[in-house]
Short mmCIF file of C-alpha atoms in Angstrom, two decimals:
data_model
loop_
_atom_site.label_atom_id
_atom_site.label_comp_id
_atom_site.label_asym_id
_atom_site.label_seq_id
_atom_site.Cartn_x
_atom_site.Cartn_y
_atom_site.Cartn_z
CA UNK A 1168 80.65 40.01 -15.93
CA UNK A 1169 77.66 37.99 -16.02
CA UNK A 1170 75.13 38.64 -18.41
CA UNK A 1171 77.56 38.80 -21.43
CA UNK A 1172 79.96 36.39 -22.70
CA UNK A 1173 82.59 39.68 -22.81
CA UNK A 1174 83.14 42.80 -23.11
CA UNK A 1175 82.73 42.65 -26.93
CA UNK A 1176 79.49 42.00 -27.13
CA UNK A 1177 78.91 45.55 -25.31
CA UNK A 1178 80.91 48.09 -27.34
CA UNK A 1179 79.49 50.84 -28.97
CA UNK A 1180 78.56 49.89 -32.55
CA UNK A 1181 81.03 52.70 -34.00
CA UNK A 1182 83.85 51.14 -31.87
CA UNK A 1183 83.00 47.91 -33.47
CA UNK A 1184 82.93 48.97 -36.68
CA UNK A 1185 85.78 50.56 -36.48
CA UNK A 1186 88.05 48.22 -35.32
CA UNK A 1187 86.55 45.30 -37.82
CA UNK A 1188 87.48 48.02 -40.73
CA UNK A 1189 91.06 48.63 -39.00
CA UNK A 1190 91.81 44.58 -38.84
CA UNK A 1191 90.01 44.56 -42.35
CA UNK A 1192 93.28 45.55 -44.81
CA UNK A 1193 95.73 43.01 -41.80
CA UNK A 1194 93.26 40.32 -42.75
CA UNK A 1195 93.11 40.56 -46.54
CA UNK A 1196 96.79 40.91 -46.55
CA UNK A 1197 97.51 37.55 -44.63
CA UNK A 1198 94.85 35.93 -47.09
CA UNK A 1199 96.65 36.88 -49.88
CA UNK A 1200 99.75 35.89 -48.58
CA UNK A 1201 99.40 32.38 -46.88
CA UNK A 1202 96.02 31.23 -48.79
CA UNK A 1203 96.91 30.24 -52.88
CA UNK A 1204 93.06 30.79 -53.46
CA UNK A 1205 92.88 33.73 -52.38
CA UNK A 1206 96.62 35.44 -53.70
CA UNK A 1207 94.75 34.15 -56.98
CA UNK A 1208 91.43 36.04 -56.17
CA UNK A 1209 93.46 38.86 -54.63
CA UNK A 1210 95.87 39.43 -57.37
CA UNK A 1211 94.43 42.72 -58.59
CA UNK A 1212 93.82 43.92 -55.80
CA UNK A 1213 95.42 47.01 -53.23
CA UNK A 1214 94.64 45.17 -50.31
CA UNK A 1215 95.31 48.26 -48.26
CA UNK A 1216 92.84 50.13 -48.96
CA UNK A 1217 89.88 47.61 -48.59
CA UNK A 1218 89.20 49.70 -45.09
CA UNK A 1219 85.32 50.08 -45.47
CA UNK A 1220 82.21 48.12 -46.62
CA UNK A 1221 82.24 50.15 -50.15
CA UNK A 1222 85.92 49.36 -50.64
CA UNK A 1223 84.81 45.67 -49.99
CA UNK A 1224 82.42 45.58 -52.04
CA UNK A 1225 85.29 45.53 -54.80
CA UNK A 1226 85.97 42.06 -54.21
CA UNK A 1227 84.26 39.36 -55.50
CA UNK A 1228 81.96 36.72 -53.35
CA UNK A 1229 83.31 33.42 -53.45
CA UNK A 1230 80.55 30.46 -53.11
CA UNK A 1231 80.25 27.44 -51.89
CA UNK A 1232 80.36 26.07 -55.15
CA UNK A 1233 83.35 27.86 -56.35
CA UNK A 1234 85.54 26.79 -53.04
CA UNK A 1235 84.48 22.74 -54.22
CA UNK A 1236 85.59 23.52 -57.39
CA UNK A 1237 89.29 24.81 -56.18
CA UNK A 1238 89.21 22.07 -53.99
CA UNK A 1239 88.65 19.00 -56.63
CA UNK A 1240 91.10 20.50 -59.25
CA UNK A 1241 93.79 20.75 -56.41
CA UNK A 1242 92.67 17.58 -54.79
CA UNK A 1243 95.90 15.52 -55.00
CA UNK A 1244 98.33 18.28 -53.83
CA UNK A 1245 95.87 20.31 -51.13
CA UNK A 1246 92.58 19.41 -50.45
CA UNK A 1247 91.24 22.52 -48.97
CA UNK A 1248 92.03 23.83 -52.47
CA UNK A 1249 94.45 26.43 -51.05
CA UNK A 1250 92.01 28.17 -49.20
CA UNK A 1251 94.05 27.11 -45.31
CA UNK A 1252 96.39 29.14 -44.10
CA UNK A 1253 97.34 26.15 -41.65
CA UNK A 1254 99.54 23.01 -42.81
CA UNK A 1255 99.41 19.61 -40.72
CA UNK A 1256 101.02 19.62 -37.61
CA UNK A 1257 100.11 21.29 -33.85
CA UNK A 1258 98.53 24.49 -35.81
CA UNK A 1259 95.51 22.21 -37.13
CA UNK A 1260 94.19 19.76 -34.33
CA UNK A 1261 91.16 18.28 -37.02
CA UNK A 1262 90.10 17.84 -40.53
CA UNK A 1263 86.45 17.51 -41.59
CA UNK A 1264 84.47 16.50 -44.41
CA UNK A 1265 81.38 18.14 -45.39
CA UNK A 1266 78.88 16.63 -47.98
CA UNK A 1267 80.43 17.28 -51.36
CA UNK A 1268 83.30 16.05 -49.92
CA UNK A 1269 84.25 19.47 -48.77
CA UNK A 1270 87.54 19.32 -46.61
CA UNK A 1271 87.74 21.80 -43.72
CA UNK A 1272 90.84 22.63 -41.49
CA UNK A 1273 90.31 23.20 -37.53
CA UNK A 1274 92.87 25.48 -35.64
CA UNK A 1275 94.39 23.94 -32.64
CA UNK A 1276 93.16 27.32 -30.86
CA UNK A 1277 90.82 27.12 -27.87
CA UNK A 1278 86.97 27.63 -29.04
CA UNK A 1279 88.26 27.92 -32.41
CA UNK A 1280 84.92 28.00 -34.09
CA UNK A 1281 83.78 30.96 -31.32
CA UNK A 1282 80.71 29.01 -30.22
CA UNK A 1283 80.65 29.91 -26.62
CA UNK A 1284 79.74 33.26 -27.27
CA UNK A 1285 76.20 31.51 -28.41
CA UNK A 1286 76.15 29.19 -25.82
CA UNK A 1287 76.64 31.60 -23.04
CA UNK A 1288 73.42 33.64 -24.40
CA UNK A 1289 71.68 30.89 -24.35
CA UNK A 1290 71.58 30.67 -20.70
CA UNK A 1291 74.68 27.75 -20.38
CA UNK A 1292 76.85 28.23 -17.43
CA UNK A 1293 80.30 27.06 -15.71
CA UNK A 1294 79.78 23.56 -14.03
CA UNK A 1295 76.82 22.68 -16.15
CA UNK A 1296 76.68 19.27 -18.19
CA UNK A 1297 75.84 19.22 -22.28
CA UNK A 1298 74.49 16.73 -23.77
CA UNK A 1299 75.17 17.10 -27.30
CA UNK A 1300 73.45 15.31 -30.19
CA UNK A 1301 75.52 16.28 -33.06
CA UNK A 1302 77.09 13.65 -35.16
CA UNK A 1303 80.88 13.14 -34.05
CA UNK A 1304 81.50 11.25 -37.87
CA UNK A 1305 83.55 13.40 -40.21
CA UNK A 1306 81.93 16.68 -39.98
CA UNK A 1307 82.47 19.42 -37.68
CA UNK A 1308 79.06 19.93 -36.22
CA UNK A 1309 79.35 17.75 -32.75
CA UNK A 1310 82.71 19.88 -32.42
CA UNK A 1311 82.09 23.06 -32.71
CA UNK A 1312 79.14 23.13 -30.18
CA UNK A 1313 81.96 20.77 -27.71
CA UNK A 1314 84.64 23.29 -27.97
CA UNK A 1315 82.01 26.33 -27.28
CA UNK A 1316 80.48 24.10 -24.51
CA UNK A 1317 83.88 24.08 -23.01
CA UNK A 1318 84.96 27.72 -23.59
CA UNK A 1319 82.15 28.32 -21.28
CA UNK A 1320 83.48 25.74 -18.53
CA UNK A 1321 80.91 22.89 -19.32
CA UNK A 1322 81.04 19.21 -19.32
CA UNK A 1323 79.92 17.45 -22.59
CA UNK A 1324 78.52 13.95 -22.91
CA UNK A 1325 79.24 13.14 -26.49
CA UNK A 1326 76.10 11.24 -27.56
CA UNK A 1327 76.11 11.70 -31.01
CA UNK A 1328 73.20 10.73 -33.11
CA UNK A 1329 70.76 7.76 -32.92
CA UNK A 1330 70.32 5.28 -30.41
CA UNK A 1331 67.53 7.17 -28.84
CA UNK A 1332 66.77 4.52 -26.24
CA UNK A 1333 70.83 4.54 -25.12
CA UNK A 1334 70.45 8.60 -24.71
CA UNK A 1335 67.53 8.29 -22.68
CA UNK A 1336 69.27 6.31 -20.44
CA UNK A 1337 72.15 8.37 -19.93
CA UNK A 1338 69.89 11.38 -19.97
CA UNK A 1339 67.76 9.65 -16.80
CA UNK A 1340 71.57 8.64 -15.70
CA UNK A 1341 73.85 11.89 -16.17
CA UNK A 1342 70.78 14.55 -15.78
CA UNK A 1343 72.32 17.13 -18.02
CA UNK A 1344 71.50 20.37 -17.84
CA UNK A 1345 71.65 21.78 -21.85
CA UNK A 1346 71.40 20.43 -24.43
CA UNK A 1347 72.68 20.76 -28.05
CA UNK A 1348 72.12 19.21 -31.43
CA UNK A 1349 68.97 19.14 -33.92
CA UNK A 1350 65.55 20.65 -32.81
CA UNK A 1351 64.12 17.57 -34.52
CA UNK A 1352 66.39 15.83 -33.00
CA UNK A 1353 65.43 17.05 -29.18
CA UNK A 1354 61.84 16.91 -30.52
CA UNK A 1355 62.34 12.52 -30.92
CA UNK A 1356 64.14 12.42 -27.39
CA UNK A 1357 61.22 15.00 -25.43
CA UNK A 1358 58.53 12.57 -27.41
CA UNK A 1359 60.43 9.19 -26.37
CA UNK A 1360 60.70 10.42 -22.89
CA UNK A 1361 57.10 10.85 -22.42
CA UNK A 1362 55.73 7.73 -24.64
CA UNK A 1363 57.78 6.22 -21.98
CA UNK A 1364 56.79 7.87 -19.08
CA UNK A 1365 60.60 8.79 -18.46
CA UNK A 1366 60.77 12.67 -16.52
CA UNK A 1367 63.56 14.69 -17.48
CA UNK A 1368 63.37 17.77 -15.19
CA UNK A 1369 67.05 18.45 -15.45
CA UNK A 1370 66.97 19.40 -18.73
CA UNK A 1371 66.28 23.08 -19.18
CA UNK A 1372 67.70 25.13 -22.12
CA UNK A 1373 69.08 23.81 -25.71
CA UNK A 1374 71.06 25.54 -28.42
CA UNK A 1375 69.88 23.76 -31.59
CA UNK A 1376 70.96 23.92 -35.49
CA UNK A 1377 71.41 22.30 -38.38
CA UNK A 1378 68.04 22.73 -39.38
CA UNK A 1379 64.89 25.50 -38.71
CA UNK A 1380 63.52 25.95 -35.88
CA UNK A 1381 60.28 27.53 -36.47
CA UNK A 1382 58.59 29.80 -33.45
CA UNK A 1383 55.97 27.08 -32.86
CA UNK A 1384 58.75 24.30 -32.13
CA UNK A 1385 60.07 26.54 -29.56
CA UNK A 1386 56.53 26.98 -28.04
CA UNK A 1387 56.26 23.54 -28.16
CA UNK A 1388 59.65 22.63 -26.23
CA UNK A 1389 58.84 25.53 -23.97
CA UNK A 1390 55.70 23.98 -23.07
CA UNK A 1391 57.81 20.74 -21.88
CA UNK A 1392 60.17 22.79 -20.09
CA UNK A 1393 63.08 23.40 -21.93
CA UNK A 1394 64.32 26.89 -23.43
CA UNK A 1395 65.52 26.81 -27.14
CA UNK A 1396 67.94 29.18 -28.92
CA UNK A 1397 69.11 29.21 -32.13
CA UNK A 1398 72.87 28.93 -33.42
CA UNK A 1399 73.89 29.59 -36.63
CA UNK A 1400 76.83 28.20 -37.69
CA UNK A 1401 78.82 26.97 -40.41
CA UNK A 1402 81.59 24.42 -41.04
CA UNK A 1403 83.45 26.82 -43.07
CA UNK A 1404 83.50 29.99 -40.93
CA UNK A 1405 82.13 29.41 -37.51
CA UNK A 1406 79.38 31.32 -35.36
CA UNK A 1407 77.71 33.48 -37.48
CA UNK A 1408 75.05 34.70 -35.36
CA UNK A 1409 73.15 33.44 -32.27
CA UNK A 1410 69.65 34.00 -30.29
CA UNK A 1411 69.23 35.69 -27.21
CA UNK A 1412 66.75 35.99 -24.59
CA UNK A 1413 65.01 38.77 -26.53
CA UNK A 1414 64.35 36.49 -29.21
CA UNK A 1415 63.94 38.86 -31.66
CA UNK A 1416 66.31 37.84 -34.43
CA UNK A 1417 70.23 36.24 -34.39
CA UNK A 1418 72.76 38.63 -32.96
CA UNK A 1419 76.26 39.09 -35.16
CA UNK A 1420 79.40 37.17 -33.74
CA UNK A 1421 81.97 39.67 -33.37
CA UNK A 1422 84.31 37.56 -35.05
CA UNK A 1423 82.80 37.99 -38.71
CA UNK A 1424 82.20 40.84 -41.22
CA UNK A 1425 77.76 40.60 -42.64
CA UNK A 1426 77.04 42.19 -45.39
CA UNK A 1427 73.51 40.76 -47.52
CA UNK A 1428 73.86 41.12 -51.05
CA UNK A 1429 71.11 40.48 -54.27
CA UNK A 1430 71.05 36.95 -55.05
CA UNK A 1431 73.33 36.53 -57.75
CA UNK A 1432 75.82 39.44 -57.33
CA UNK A 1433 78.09 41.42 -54.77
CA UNK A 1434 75.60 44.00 -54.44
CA UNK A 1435 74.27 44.63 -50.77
CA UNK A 1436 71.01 45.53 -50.88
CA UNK A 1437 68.78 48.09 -48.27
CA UNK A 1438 68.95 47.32 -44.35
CA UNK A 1439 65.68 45.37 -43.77
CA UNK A 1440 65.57 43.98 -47.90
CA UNK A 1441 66.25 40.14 -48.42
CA UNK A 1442 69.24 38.99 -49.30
CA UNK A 1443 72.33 36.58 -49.67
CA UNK A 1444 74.10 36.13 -46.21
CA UNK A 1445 77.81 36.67 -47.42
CA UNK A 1446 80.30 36.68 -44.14
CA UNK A 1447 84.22 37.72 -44.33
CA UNK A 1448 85.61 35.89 -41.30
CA UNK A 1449 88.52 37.03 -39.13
CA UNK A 1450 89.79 34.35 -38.70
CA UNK A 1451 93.72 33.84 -39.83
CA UNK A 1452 93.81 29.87 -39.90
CA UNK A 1453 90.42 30.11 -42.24
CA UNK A 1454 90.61 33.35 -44.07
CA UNK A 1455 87.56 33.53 -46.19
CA UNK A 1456 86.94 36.96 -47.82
CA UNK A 1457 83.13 37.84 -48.96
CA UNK A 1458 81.98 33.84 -48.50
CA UNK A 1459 78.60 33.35 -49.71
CA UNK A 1460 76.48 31.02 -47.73
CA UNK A 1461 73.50 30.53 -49.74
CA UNK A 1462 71.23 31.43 -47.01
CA UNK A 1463 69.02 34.25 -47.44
CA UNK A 1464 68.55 36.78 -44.75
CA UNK A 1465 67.84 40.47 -43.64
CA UNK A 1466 69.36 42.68 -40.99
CA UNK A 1467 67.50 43.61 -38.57
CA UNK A 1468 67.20 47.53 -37.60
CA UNK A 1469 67.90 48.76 -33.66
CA UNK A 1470 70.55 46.31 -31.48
CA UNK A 1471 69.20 43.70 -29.24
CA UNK A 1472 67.07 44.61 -25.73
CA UNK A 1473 69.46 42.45 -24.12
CA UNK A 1474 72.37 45.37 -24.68
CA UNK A 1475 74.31 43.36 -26.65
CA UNK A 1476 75.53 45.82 -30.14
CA UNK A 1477 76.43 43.57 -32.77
CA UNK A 1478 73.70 43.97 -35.74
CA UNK A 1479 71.07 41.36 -36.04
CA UNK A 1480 70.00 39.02 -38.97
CA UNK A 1481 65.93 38.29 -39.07
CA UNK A 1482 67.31 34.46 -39.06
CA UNK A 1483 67.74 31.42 -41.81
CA UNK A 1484 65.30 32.91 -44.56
CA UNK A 1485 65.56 30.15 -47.14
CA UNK A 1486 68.26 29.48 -50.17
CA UNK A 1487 70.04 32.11 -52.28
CA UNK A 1488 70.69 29.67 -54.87
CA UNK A 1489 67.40 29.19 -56.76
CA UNK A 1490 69.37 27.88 -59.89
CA UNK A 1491 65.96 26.43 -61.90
CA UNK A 1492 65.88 24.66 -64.80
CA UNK A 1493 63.12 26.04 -67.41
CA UNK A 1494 63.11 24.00 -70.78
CA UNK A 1495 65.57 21.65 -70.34
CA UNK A 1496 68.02 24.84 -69.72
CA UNK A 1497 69.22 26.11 -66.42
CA UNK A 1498 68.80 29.98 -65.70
CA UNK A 1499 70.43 31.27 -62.23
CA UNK A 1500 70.01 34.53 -60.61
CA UNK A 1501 73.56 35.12 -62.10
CA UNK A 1502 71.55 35.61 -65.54
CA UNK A 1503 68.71 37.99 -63.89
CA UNK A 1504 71.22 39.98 -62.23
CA UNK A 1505 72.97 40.53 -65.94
CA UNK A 1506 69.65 41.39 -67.67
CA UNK A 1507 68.76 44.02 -64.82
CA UNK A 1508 72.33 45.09 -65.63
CA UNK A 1509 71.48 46.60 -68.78
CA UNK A 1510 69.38 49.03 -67.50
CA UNK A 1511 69.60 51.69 -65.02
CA UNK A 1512 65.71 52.26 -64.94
CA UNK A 1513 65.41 49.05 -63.64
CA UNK A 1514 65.49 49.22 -59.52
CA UNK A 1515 64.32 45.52 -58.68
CA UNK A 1516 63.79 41.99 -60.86
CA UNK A 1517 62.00 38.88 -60.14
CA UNK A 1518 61.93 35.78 -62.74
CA UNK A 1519 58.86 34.32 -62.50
CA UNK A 1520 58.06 30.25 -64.31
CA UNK A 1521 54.58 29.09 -64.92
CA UNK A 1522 53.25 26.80 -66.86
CA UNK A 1523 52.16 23.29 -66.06
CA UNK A 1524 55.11 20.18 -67.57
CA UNK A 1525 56.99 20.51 -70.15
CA UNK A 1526 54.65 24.02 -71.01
CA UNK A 1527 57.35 26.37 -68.87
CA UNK A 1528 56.59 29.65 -69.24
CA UNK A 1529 59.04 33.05 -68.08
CA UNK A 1530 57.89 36.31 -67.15
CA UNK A 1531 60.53 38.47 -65.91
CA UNK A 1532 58.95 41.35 -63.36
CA UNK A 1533 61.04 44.48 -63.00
CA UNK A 1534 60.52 47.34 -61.00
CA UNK A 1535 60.91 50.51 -62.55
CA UNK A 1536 60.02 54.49 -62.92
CA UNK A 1537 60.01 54.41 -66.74
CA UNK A 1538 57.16 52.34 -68.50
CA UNK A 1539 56.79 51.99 -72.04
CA UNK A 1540 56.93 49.35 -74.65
CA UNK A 1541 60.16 50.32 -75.88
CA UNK A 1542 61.88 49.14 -72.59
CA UNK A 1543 59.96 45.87 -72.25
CA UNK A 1544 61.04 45.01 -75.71
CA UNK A 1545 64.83 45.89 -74.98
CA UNK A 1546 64.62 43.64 -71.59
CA UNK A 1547 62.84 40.41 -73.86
CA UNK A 1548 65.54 40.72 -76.38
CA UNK A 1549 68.08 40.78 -73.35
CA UNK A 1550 66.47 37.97 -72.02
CA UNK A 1551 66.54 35.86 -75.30
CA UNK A 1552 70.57 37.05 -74.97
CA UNK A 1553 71.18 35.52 -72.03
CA UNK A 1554 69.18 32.66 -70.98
CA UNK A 1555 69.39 31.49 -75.15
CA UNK A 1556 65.19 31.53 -73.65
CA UNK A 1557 61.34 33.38 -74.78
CA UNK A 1558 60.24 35.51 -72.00
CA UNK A 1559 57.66 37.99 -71.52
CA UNK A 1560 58.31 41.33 -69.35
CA UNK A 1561 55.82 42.68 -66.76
CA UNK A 1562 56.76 46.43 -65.23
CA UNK A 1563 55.72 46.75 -62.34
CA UNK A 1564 55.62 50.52 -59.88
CA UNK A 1565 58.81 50.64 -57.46
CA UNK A 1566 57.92 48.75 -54.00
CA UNK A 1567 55.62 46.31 -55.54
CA UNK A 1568 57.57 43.21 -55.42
CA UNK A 1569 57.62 41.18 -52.66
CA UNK A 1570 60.98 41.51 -50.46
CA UNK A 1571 61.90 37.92 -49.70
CA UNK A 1572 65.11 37.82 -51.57
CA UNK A 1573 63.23 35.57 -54.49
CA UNK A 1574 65.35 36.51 -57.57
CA UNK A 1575 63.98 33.24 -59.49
CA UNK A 1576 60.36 32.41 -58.32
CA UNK A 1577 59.17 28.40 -59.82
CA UNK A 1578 55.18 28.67 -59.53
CA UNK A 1579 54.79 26.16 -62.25
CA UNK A 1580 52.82 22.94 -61.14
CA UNK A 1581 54.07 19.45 -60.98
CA UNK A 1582 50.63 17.64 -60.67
#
């Protein structure tokens, strides 16, 4: 095999989803049985016969901010706030701290974090040598791109970050092939190289993340020579999705469960509508269940022209989490989501502040079939209810908002 990674990647979709579903009720079970966050989030639940997305649906999405908050109350008896289903010992090789601090576990298991499934679509083969710009201090980032490099049967230098002059050198030196770290990053280095006068002809394809990579920057590093793909990857749960030589969107890793929900809720929303990313991972050492990422993101109709199956995401979209504060109080898309609530007629909502400093002004947009003055004076009073704010109410025909997962929109000016 030697256009795909495995055999995975091939499978019909139905066999896919099929066998995710099957492992599905296995998976929540050992959660709820080895993880103490999760037997607590679990308790009410027949883990049996979560079997489908619908049934999944029935469990709640647990957010970054929620896993920080296990984490510090449990801090002095287990700092991954019971969320680990490994203890210290052979089973968990690493620990790493994410801004926040947020403590992750890694497995002792070979590619643990699944990254040369990425690595190998972006064009990285047996024999090659990576040089790899992520930082090797406390987080996982420099690791997880090093353990896929080697799943694939790679050599990594370990440069780490800074010191541009010293990685020149051992770029001029070591002639990698790949490369792997920041596009900015790469962007310094390529820029260096030529202020310099330094060739680097060895240097051919990259896997970057950490940060966007807008179509342009690829043009641009294409024009020097060197073929960019996207990773997308997280400390907590791994490869998430990956480019391809199609390059049209990020392919699924077959080792997670995608659904995109409405900012603010559980709810997924339309194939093709913007949305939280919210991943349930397969993994047994890191079990997380309906983990929302805070990235926004749509999937992607058809499967990839490269043959691989998995669904596709459109790519990093922006934030879910467009918590604002409007007079002094903060309103989330929690709040937006529980107004819409209320009302059945209501299809779509979209929170829009105006106003110039310390003049905020709310007007709450909401798509729906029914239009008269009764509703709009229901929604203001629901408004007042939950945000404790004034806002006006604008009803707009069904379709007319814009679909880039903007539950909260800030257009006020800060001049």
């Amino acid at each position: 095999m030697t256009d795909f990674f495995d055999a995975l990647e091939t499978r019909s979709p139905a066999e896919r989803e099929a066998t995710q579903m099957a492992a599905l009720p296995g998976q929540l079970a050992h959660a709820k049985q080895n993880s103490a966050a999760f037997a607590d989030i679990l308790r009410d639940i027949d883990v049996s016969a979560i079997n489908s997305r619908a049934a999944l649906t029935r469990i709640p999405v647990t957010r970054k901010s929620e896993l920080l908050e296990r984490q510090k109350a449990k801090r002095q008896h287990d700092v991954f706030g019971g969320f680990s289903a490994l203890v210290r010992g052979p089973a968990m090789s690493r620990v790493f701290a994410s801004p926040g601090p947020i403590y992750e576990p890694e497995g002792a298991t070979r590619d643990y974090w699944r990254a040369g499934r990425a690595l190998f679509a972006a064009g990285f083969r047996s024999g090659e040598l990576v040089h790899n710009s992520f930082s090797y201090h406390m987080t996982p980032g420099a690791f997880i791109l090093e353990s896929g490099a080697h799943a694939v049967g790679c050599t990594v230098f370990p440069a780490g970050t800074g010191q541009t002059e010293q990685q020149l050198e051992a770029m001029v030196d070591l002639k990698p092939d790949a490369y792997t770290g920041t596009p900015s990053f790469l962007r310094i280095l390529l820029e260096k190289a030529a202020e310099a006068g330094i060739p680097l002809p060895s240097l051919t394809k990259a896997s970057v993340g950490g940060e966007a990579c807008p179509p342009s920057l690829t043009a641009w590093f294409k024009e020097r020579g060197v073929e960019v793909y996207q990773t997308y990857a997280t400390a907590d749960l791994g490869l998430v999705a990956y480019e391809t030589t199609a390059r049209e969107g990020l392919v699924l890793d077959e080792g997670v469960i995608v659904e995109i929900v409405r900012p603010g809720t559980g709810t997924p929303v339309a194939d093709g509508e913007v949305g939280e990313l919210v991943v349930t991972s397969l993994n047994p050492a890191y079990p997380l269940i309906r983990f929302g990422t805070g990235d926004l993101s749509a999937i992607l109709s058809g499967t990839c022209p490269t043959g691989r199956t998995a669904p596709r995401i459109k790519g990093w979209m922006g934030r879910a989490d467009q918590t604002t504060k409007i007079k002094g109080m903060f309103v989330h898309p929690s709040q937006v989501a529980e107004i819409t609530r209320r009302f059945p007629q209501v299809q779509k909502a979209r929170l829009v502040v105006s106003g110039e400093m310390a003049n905020d002004q709310m007007c709450l947009q909401v798509e729906a079939v029914e239009v008269n003055d009764g509703l709009r004076e229901q929604l203001e009073t629901a408004i007042r209810e939950v945000t404790k704010l004034r806002g006006q109410v604008q009803v707009v025909r069904p379709g007319s908002l814009p679909n880039d997962g903007k539950v909260i929109e800030d257009a006020r000016s800060y001049q």
